[in-house]
CSV table of C-alpha atoms in Angstrom, one decimal:
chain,number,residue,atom,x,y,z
A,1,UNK,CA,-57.5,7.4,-4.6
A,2,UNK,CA,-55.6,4.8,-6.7
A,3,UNK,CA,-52.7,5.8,-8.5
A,4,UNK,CA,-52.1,3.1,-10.7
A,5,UNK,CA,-54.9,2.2,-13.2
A,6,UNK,CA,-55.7,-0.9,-15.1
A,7,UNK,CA,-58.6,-0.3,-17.3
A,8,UNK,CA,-58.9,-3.6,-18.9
A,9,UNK,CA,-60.3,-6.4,-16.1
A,10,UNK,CA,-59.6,-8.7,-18.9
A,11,UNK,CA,-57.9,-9.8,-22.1
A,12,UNK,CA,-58.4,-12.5,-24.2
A,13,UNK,CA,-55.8,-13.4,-27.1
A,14,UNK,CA,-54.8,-16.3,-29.5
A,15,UNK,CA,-52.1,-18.6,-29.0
A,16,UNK,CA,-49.1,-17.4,-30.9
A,17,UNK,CA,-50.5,-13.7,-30.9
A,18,UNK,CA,-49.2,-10.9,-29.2
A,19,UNK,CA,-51.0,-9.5,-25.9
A,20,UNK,CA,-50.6,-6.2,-24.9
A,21,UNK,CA,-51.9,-5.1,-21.2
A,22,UNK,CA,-52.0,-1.6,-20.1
A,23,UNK,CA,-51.0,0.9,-17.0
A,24,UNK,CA,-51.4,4.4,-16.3
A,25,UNK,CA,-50.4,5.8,-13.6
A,26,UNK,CA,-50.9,9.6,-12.1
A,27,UNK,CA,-48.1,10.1,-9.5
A,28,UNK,CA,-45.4,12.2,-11.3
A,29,UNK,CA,-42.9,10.7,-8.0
A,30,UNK,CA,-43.4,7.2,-9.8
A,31,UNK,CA,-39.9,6.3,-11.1
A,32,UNK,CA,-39.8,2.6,-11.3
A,33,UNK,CA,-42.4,0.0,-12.6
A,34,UNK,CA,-43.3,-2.9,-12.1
A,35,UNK,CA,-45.6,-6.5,-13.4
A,36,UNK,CA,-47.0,-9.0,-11.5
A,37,UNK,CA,-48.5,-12.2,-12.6
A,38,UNK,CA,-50.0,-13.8,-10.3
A,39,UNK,CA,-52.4,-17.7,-10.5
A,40,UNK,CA,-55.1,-18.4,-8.1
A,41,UNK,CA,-54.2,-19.2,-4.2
A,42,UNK,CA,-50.5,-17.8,-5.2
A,43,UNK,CA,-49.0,-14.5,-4.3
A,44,UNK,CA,-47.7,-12.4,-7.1
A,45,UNK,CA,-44.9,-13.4,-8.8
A,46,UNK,CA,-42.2,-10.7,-10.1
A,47,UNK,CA,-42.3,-10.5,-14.2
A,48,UNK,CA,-40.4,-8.0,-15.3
A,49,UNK,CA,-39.4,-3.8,-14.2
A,50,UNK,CA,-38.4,-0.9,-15.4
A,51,UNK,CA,-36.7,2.1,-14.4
A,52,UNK,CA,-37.7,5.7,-15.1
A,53,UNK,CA,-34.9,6.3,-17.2
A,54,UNK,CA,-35.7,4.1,-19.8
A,55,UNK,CA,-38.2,3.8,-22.2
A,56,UNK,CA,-38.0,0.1,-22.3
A,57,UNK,CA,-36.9,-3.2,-21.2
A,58,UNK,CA,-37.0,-6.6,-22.4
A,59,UNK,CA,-36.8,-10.4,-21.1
A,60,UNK,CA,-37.2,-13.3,-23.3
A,61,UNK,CA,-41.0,-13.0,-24.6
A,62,UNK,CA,-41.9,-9.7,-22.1
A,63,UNK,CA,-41.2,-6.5,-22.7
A,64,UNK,CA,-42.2,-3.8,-20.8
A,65,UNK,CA,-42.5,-0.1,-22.4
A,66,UNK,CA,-42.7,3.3,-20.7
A,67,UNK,CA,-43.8,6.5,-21.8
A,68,UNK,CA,-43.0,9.1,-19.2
A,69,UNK,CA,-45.0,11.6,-20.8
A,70,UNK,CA,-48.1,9.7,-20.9
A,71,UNK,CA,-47.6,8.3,-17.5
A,72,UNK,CA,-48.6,5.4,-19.0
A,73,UNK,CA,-46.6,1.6,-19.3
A,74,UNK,CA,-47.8,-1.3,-21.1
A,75,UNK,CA,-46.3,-4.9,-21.3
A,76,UNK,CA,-46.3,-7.3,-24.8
A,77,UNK,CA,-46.0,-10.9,-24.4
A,78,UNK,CA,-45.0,-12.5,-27.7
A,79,UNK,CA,-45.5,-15.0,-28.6
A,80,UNK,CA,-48.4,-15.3,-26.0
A,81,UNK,CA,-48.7,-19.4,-24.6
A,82,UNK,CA,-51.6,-20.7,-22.6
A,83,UNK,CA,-48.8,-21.0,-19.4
A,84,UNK,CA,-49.2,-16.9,-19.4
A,85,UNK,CA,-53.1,-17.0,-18.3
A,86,UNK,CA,-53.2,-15.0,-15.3
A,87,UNK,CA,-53.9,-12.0,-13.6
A,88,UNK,CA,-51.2,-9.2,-14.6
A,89,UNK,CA,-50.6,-6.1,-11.8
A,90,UNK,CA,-49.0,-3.5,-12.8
A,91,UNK,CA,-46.5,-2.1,-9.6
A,92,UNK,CA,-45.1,1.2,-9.1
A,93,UNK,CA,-42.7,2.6,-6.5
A,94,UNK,CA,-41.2,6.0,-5.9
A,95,UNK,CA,-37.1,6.2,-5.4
A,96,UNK,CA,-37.8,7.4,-1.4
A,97,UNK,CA,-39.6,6.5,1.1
A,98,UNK,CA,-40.6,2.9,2.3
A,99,UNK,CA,-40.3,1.1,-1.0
A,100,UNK,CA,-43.8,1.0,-1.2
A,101,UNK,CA,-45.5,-0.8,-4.0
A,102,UNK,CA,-49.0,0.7,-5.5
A,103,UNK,CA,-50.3,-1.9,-7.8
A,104,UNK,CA,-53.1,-1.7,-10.0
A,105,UNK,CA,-56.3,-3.8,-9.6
A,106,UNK,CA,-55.1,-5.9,-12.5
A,107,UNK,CA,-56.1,-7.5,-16.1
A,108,UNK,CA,-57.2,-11.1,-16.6
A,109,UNK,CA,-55.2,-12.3,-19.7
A,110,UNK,CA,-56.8,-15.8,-20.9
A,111,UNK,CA,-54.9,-17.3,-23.6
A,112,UNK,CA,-56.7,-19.5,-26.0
A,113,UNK,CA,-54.8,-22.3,-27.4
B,1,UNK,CA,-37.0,-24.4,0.5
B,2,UNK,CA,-39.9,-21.7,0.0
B,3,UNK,CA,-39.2,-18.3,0.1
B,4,UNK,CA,-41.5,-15.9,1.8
B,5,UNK,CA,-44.2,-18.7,3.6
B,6,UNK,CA,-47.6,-17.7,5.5
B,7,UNK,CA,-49.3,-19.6,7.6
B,8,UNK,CA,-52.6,-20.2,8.0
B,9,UNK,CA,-53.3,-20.4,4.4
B,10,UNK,CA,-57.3,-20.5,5.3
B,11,UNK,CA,-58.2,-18.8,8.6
B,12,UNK,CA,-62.1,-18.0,9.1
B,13,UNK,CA,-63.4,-16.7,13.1
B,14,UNK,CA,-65.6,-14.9,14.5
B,15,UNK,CA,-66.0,-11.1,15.1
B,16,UNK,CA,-64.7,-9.3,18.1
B,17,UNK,CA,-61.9,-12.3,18.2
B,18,UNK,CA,-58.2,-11.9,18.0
B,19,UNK,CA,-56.1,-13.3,15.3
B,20,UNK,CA,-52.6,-13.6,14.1
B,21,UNK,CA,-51.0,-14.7,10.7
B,22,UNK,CA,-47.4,-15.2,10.1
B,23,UNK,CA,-45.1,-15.1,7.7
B,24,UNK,CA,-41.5,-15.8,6.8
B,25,UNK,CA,-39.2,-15.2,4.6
B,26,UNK,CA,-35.4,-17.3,4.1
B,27,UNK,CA,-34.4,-15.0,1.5
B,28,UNK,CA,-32.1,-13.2,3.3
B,29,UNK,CA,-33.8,-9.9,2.9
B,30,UNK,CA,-34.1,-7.2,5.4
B,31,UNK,CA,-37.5,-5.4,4.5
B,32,UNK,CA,-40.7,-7.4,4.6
B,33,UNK,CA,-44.6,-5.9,3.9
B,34,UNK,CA,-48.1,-6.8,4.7
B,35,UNK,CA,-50.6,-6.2,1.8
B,36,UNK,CA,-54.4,-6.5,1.8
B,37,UNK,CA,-56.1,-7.8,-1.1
B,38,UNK,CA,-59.8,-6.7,-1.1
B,39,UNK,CA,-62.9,-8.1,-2.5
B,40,UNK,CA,-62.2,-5.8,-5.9
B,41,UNK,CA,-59.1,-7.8,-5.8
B,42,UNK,CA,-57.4,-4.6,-5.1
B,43,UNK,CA,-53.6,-5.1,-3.7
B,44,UNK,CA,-53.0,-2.0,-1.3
B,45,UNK,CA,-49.5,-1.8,1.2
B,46,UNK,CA,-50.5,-1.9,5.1
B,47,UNK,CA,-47.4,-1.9,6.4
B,48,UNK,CA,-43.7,-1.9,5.4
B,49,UNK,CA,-40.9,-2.7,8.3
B,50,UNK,CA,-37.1,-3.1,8.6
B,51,UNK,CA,-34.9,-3.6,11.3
B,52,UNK,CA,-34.6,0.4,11.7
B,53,UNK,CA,-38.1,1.6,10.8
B,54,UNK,CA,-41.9,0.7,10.4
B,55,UNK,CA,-43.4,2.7,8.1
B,56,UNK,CA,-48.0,2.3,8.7
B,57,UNK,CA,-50.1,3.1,6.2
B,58,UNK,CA,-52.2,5.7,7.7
B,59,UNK,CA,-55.6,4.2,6.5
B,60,UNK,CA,-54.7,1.0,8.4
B,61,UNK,CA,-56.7,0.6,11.6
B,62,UNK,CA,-54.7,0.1,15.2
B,63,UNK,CA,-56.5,-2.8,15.7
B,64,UNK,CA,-53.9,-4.2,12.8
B,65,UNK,CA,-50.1,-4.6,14.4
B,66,UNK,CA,-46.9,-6.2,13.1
B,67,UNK,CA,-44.3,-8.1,15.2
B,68,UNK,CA,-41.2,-9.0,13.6
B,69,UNK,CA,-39.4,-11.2,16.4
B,70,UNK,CA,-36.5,-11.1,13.5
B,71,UNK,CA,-35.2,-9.9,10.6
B,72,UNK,CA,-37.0,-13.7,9.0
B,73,UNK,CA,-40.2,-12.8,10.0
B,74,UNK,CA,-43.3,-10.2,10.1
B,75,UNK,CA,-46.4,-11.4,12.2
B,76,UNK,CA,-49.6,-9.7,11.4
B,77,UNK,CA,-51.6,-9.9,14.9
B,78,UNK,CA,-55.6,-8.5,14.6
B,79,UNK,CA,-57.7,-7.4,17.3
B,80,UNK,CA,-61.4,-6.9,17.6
B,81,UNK,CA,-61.5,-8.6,14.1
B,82,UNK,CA,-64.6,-7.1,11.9
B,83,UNK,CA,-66.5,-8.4,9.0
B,84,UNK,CA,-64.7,-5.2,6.7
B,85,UNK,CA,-61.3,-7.2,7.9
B,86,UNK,CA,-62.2,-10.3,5.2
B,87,UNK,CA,-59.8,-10.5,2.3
B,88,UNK,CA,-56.7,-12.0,1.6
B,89,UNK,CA,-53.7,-10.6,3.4
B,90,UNK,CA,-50.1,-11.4,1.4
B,91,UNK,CA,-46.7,-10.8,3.2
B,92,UNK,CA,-43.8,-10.0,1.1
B,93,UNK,CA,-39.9,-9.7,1.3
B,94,UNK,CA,-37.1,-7.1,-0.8
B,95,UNK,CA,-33.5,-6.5,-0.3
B,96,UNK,CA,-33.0,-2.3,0.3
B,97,UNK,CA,-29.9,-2.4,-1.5
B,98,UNK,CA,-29.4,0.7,-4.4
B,99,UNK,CA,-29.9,-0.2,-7.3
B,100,UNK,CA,-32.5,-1.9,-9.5
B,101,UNK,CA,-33.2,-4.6,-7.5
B,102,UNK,CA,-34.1,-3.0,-4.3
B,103,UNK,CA,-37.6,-2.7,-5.7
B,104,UNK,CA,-38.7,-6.2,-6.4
B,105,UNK,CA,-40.2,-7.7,-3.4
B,106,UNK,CA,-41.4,-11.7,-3.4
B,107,UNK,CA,-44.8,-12.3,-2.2
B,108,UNK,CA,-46.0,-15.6,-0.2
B,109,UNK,CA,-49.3,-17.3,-1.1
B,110,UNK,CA,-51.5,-15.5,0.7
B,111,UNK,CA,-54.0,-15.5,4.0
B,112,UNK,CA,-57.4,-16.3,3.2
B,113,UNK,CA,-59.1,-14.6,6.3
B,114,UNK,CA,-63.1,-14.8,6.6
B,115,UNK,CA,-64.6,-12.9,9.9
B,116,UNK,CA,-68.2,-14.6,10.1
């Protein structure tokens, strides 16, 4: 039973463009998020995270935007370069236990230059 | 001067055999993980361990067992390997502090393993 869901395999965008990639989640413990991006023969590489008790966070060209409600996150890269093609996971972790990530099965973003 | 390292990269045997892969990590951090990725590329915890707990994903089979010798290092040993066990299996380090930053855990490159 997977409790975070990426429902786009892939995503194709324009240089220059914004790209948004999606996450929705169904554990209501779920109170910190995080994305992945990960290249082929690497392990994933930590982006960007957000607690529960924000509705958004920002780093340079990535922000990340939650919406408890929804139980649903997404993550905008803008301006969107060719460096960014990868495959995004989307994390998530409750507050107790073993830290535990549950990662979703993740989007292919392919930026065209 | 990497930070979490596995080796092998590329390990392929044969069924029924026993197999370890190890990993290390010179980040200072005092949790480390073993993940599976499957053929659906799906990412999914096996095992999380510190120096006071190891906390097994209950779907994980026994034949699967971690060794830390130290706080640097999680060994992922295998017995009776089967065909299901292919994927690629990532270790990964964090820091259980509070705060933000307890969550973010650094992955290594990744185990290729491929049971013929």
């Amino acid at each position: 039973d997977q409790q975070v869901k990426q429902n786009s395999p892939s995503l194709s965008v324009q240089e220059g463009r914004i790209s948004i990639l999606n996450c929705d989640y169904t554990n209501s413990m779920f109170d910190y998020f995080l994305w992945y991006k990960k290249y082929p023969a690497e392990g994933p590489t930590f982006l960007i995270s957000i607690s529960s008790i924000k509705d958004k966070n920002e780093d340079g060209r990535f922000t990340v935007f939650l919406n408890k409600s929804a139980k649903h996150l997404s993550l905008h890269i803008v301006p969107s370069q060719p460096g960014d093609s990868a495959v995004y996971f989307c994390a998530a972790s409750e507050e107790t236990g073993a830290n535990n990530l549950f990662f979703g099965t993740g989007t292919r973003l392919t930026v065209i230059p | 001067d990497t930070a979490v390292s596995q080796t092998p990269k590329y390990l392929v045997t044969q069924m029924g055999n026993d197999k370890s892969i190890k990993c290390e990590q010179n980040l200072g951090h005092d949790t480390m993980y073993w993940y599976k990725q499957d053929s659906k590329k799906f990412l999914k915890i096996m095992f999380s361990y510190n120096n006071k707990e190891l906390i097994i994903n209950e779907t994980v089979p026994n034949r699967f067992s971690p060794k830390s010798p130290d706080k640097a290092h999680l060994n992922l040993h295998i017995n009776s390997l089967e065909l299901g066990d292919s994927a690629v299996y990532f270790c990964a380090s964090s820091l259980r502090l509070a705060g933000a930053r307890s969550y973010e855990q650094y992955f290594g490159p990744g185990t290729r393993l491929t049971v013929t």
